[in-house]
Tab-separated table of C-alpha atoms in Angstrom:
chain	number	residue	atom	x	y	z
A	188	UNK	CA	-5.764	-0.889	30.224
A	189	UNK	CA	-5.218	-3.656	27.675
A	190	UNK	CA	-1.622	-4.824	27.387
A	191	UNK	CA	-0.321	-4.610	23.824
A	192	UNK	CA	1.330	-7.799	22.589
A	193	UNK	CA	4.873	-7.574	21.356
A	194	UNK	CA	4.993	-8.105	17.609
A	195	UNK	CA	7.502	-9.834	15.352
A	196	UNK	CA	7.821	-10.564	11.653
A	197	UNK	CA	9.760	-13.771	10.965
A	198	UNK	CA	10.793	-14.901	7.488
A	199	UNK	CA	11.364	-18.488	6.411
A	200	UNK	CA	8.565	-19.996	8.491
A	201	UNK	CA	7.756	-22.927	6.218
A	202	UNK	CA	10.034	-25.160	8.300
A	203	UNK	CA	13.041	-25.276	10.591
A	204	UNK	CA	14.159	-22.380	12.747
A	205	UNK	CA	11.531	-19.979	11.391
A	206	UNK	CA	8.603	-22.291	12.043
A	207	UNK	CA	9.880	-23.312	15.473
A	208	UNK	CA	10.461	-19.669	16.420
A	209	UNK	CA	7.010	-18.622	15.222
A	210	UNK	CA	5.316	-21.357	17.246
A	211	UNK	CA	7.405	-20.715	20.381
A	212	UNK	CA	6.908	-16.939	20.356
A	213	UNK	CA	3.190	-17.313	19.669
A	214	UNK	CA	2.890	-19.586	22.712
A	215	UNK	CA	4.696	-16.893	24.739
A	216	UNK	CA	2.071	-14.317	23.812
A	217	UNK	CA	3.790	-12.527	20.934
A	218	UNK	CA	1.830	-11.358	17.918
A	219	UNK	CA	3.727	-13.352	15.296
A	220	UNK	CA	3.641	-12.726	11.569
A	221	UNK	CA	5.079	-15.856	9.968
A	222	UNK	CA	6.504	-15.139	6.538
A	223	UNK	CA	6.561	-17.885	3.917
A	224	UNK	CA	7.669	-17.750	0.308
A	225	UNK	CA	5.121	-20.318	-0.865
A	226	UNK	CA	1.408	-19.439	-0.730
A	227	UNK	CA	0.503	-23.052	0.133
A	228	UNK	CA	2.674	-22.798	3.259
A	229	UNK	CA	0.986	-19.493	4.161
A	230	UNK	CA	-2.413	-21.177	3.974
A	231	UNK	CA	-1.231	-24.201	5.999
A	232	UNK	CA	0.150	-21.976	8.774
A	233	UNK	CA	-2.983	-19.830	8.818
A	234	UNK	CA	-5.089	-22.995	9.257
A	235	UNK	CA	-2.814	-24.052	12.136
A	236	UNK	CA	-3.570	-20.813	13.998
A	237	UNK	CA	-0.501	-18.773	13.105
A	238	UNK	CA	-0.829	-15.442	11.323
A	239	UNK	CA	1.097	-16.115	8.113
A	240	UNK	CA	1.939	-13.696	5.301
A	241	UNK	CA	3.510	-14.297	1.918
A	242	UNK	CA	7.092	-13.065	2.025
A	243	UNK	CA	9.508	-13.915	-0.764
A	244	UNK	CA	12.897	-12.230	-0.539
A	245	UNK	CA	13.231	-12.315	-4.332
A	246	UNK	CA	9.943	-10.459	-4.870
A	247	UNK	CA	10.003	-6.816	-3.766
A	248	UNK	CA	6.219	-6.559	-4.104
A	249	UNK	CA	5.728	-9.429	-1.631
A	250	UNK	CA	8.161	-7.771	0.777
A	251	UNK	CA	6.255	-4.491	0.689
A	252	UNK	CA	2.871	-6.208	0.933
A	253	UNK	CA	4.052	-8.223	3.955
A	254	UNK	CA	5.337	-5.073	5.665
A	255	UNK	CA	2.091	-3.232	4.892
A	256	UNK	CA	0.013	-6.132	6.265
A	257	UNK	CA	2.052	-6.345	9.456
A	258	UNK	CA	1.974	-2.610	10.115
A	259	UNK	CA	-1.751	-2.337	9.410
A	260	UNK	CA	-2.375	-5.131	11.944
A	261	UNK	CA	-0.118	-3.625	14.632
A	262	UNK	CA	-1.187	0.015	14.392
A	263	UNK	CA	2.053	0.910	12.651
A	264	UNK	CA	4.535	-0.616	15.063
A	265	UNK	CA	6.827	-3.651	15.108
A	266	UNK	CA	8.959	-4.780	18.027
A	267	UNK	CA	11.179	-7.203	16.135
A	268	UNK	CA	12.173	-8.422	12.698
A	269	UNK	CA	13.734	-11.896	12.406
A	270	UNK	CA	15.499	-12.331	9.055
A	271	UNK	CA	15.695	-16.095	8.826
A	272	UNK	CA	14.694	-17.359	5.378
A	273	UNK	CA	17.559	-18.578	3.220
A	274	UNK	CA	18.497	-21.141	0.632
A	275	UNK	CA	21.620	-23.163	-0.107
A	276	UNK	CA	23.208	-24.483	-3.279
A	277	UNK	CA	25.699	-27.266	-2.567
A	278	UNK	CA	28.515	-27.868	-4.985
A	279	UNK	CA	32.044	-26.918	-5.894
A	280	UNK	CA	32.569	-23.240	-6.708
A	281	UNK	CA	34.369	-24.127	-9.928
A	282	UNK	CA	31.184	-25.849	-11.119
A	283	UNK	CA	28.795	-23.154	-9.863
A	284	UNK	CA	27.196	-21.021	-12.582
A	285	UNK	CA	27.508	-17.326	-11.843
A	286	UNK	CA	23.744	-16.939	-12.226
A	287	UNK	CA	23.248	-19.461	-9.403
A	288	UNK	CA	25.502	-17.334	-7.198
A	289	UNK	CA	23.492	-14.226	-8.130
A	290	UNK	CA	20.246	-16.016	-7.259
A	291	UNK	CA	21.392	-17.105	-3.794
A	292	UNK	CA	22.650	-13.588	-3.034
A	293	UNK	CA	19.251	-12.232	-4.103
A	294	UNK	CA	17.542	-14.435	-1.509
A	295	UNK	CA	20.082	-14.593	1.307
A	296	UNK	CA	21.454	-11.033	1.218
A	297	UNK	CA	19.631	-8.533	-1.004
A	298	UNK	CA	16.155	-9.653	0.103
A	299	UNK	CA	17.168	-9.374	3.772
A	300	UNK	CA	18.516	-5.892	3.107
A	301	UNK	CA	15.332	-4.827	1.324
A	302	UNK	CA	13.061	-6.100	4.113
A	303	UNK	CA	15.240	-4.561	6.809
A	304	UNK	CA	15.270	-1.177	5.034
A	305	UNK	CA	11.465	-1.359	4.835
A	306	UNK	CA	11.174	-1.853	8.616
A	307	UNK	CA	13.836	0.537	9.953
A	308	UNK	CA	11.734	3.723	9.446
A	309	UNK	CA	8.990	2.240	11.650
A	310	UNK	CA	11.483	1.282	14.334
A	311	UNK	CA	13.160	4.681	14.168
A	312	UNK	CA	9.792	6.434	14.553
A	313	UNK	CA	8.856	4.334	17.601
A	314	UNK	CA	12.357	4.679	19.082
A	315	UNK	CA	13.059	0.972	19.546
A	316	UNK	CA	13.230	-2.411	17.878
A	317	UNK	CA	15.227	-5.558	17.387
A	318	UNK	CA	16.578	-6.848	14.094
A	319	UNK	CA	17.619	-10.474	14.466
A	320	UNK	CA	19.775	-11.920	11.726
A	321	UNK	CA	19.900	-15.715	11.473
A	322	UNK	CA	23.384	-16.023	10.112
A	323	UNK	CA	25.262	-19.308	10.452
A	324	UNK	CA	28.411	-20.823	11.798
A	325	UNK	CA	29.347	-20.687	8.105
A	326	UNK	CA	29.378	-16.891	8.435
A	327	UNK	CA	32.759	-17.069	10.170
A	328	UNK	CA	34.156	-20.476	9.131
A	329	UNK	CA	33.811	-22.140	5.744
A	330	UNK	CA	33.149	-25.617	4.434
A	331	UNK	CA	34.045	-26.970	1.017
A	332	UNK	CA	31.142	-27.421	-1.404
A	333	UNK	CA	29.107	-24.768	0.443
A	334	UNK	CA	30.708	-21.735	-1.211
A	335	UNK	CA	27.591	-19.788	-2.216
A	336	UNK	CA	25.982	-20.239	1.216
A	337	UNK	CA	29.289	-19.447	2.977
A	338	UNK	CA	29.627	-16.243	0.950
A	339	UNK	CA	26.103	-15.049	1.696
A	340	UNK	CA	26.482	-15.658	5.420
A	341	UNK	CA	29.821	-13.810	5.483
A	342	UNK	CA	28.035	-10.945	3.712
A	343	UNK	CA	25.232	-11.004	6.312
A	344	UNK	CA	27.809	-10.834	9.105
A	345	UNK	CA	29.357	-7.742	7.492
A	346	UNK	CA	26.010	-6.066	6.893
A	347	UNK	CA	24.843	-6.869	10.435
A	348	UNK	CA	28.007	-5.513	12.051
A	349	UNK	CA	27.775	-2.329	9.987
A	350	UNK	CA	24.069	-1.872	10.687
A	351	UNK	CA	24.717	-2.359	14.406
A	352	UNK	CA	27.243	0.506	14.312
A	353	UNK	CA	25.007	2.758	12.218
A	354	UNK	CA	21.977	2.245	14.480
A	355	UNK	CA	23.871	2.737	17.730
A	356	UNK	CA	21.938	5.066	20.023
A	357	UNK	CA	18.696	4.749	18.028
A	358	UNK	CA	17.085	2.184	20.325
A	359	UNK	CA	17.246	-0.371	17.498
A	360	UNK	CA	19.439	-3.360	18.307
A	361	UNK	CA	20.903	-5.722	15.715
A	362	UNK	CA	21.516	-9.295	16.856
A	363	UNK	CA	23.270	-11.962	14.829
A	364	UNK	CA	22.777	-15.604	15.727
A	365	UNK	CA	24.961	-18.350	14.277
A	366	UNK	CA	23.387	-21.793	14.432
A	367	UNK	CA	25.079	-24.918	13.171
A	368	UNK	CA	23.462	-27.595	10.991
A	369	UNK	CA	19.675	-27.876	11.273
A	370	UNK	CA	17.674	-30.813	9.912
A	371	UNK	CA	14.582	-29.510	8.109
A	372	UNK	CA	12.541	-30.589	5.148
C-alpha cells in the first residue's frame, strides 16, 4: 500500500520563515503547497520544484482558489495549515493613517481568519489537523514604532487562544509560534 504524504498549506512563502519552512518540509517528504501573494514568486517557486499557489490574504478569491487547488490535489484532505504571511508598517501611531491600520489588519488578521475558516470544515470532516499561527514576540510585548504590527499580532494571539478552546476535542490543534526578528528581503 502506498503511503500518503502529509500535506500542508503555508502562506508567505516568497521569503523568510515561509520559504524556509516550505523547503524544509518538502525535504522531509511532506506535500507542501507554498502560498505566495505575488504571481512572479509563485512561478519562481514552481520552477524550483516546490508546488506554489497564489495566495493573497487581501483577496478572498485567491484564498478560495488556493484552498480548492490544495484540496483537489490531496483528495480533499489537509494535515496542516501554516498561517505565516504578514506585513509590517513601521512608524509612530500618531502619524499612522487609519487606512494603513485597516490595510495591515486585512492582511495580518482578517485574511488569516478567512483562510482558516475555509480549511476548518475539511479538518473537521477528517477528524484531525494542525493550524499553526506564526505570531511574533510582538504578540505579547510591544515595541515603539511598530504599533500596527504589534496590534495585529496581539489580535492573532487572541484569535488563536480562542480557536484552540473552541476546537478542543475535535482533533484539530492550534499552535502559536512567536519568533523574534527575522532578516528577509
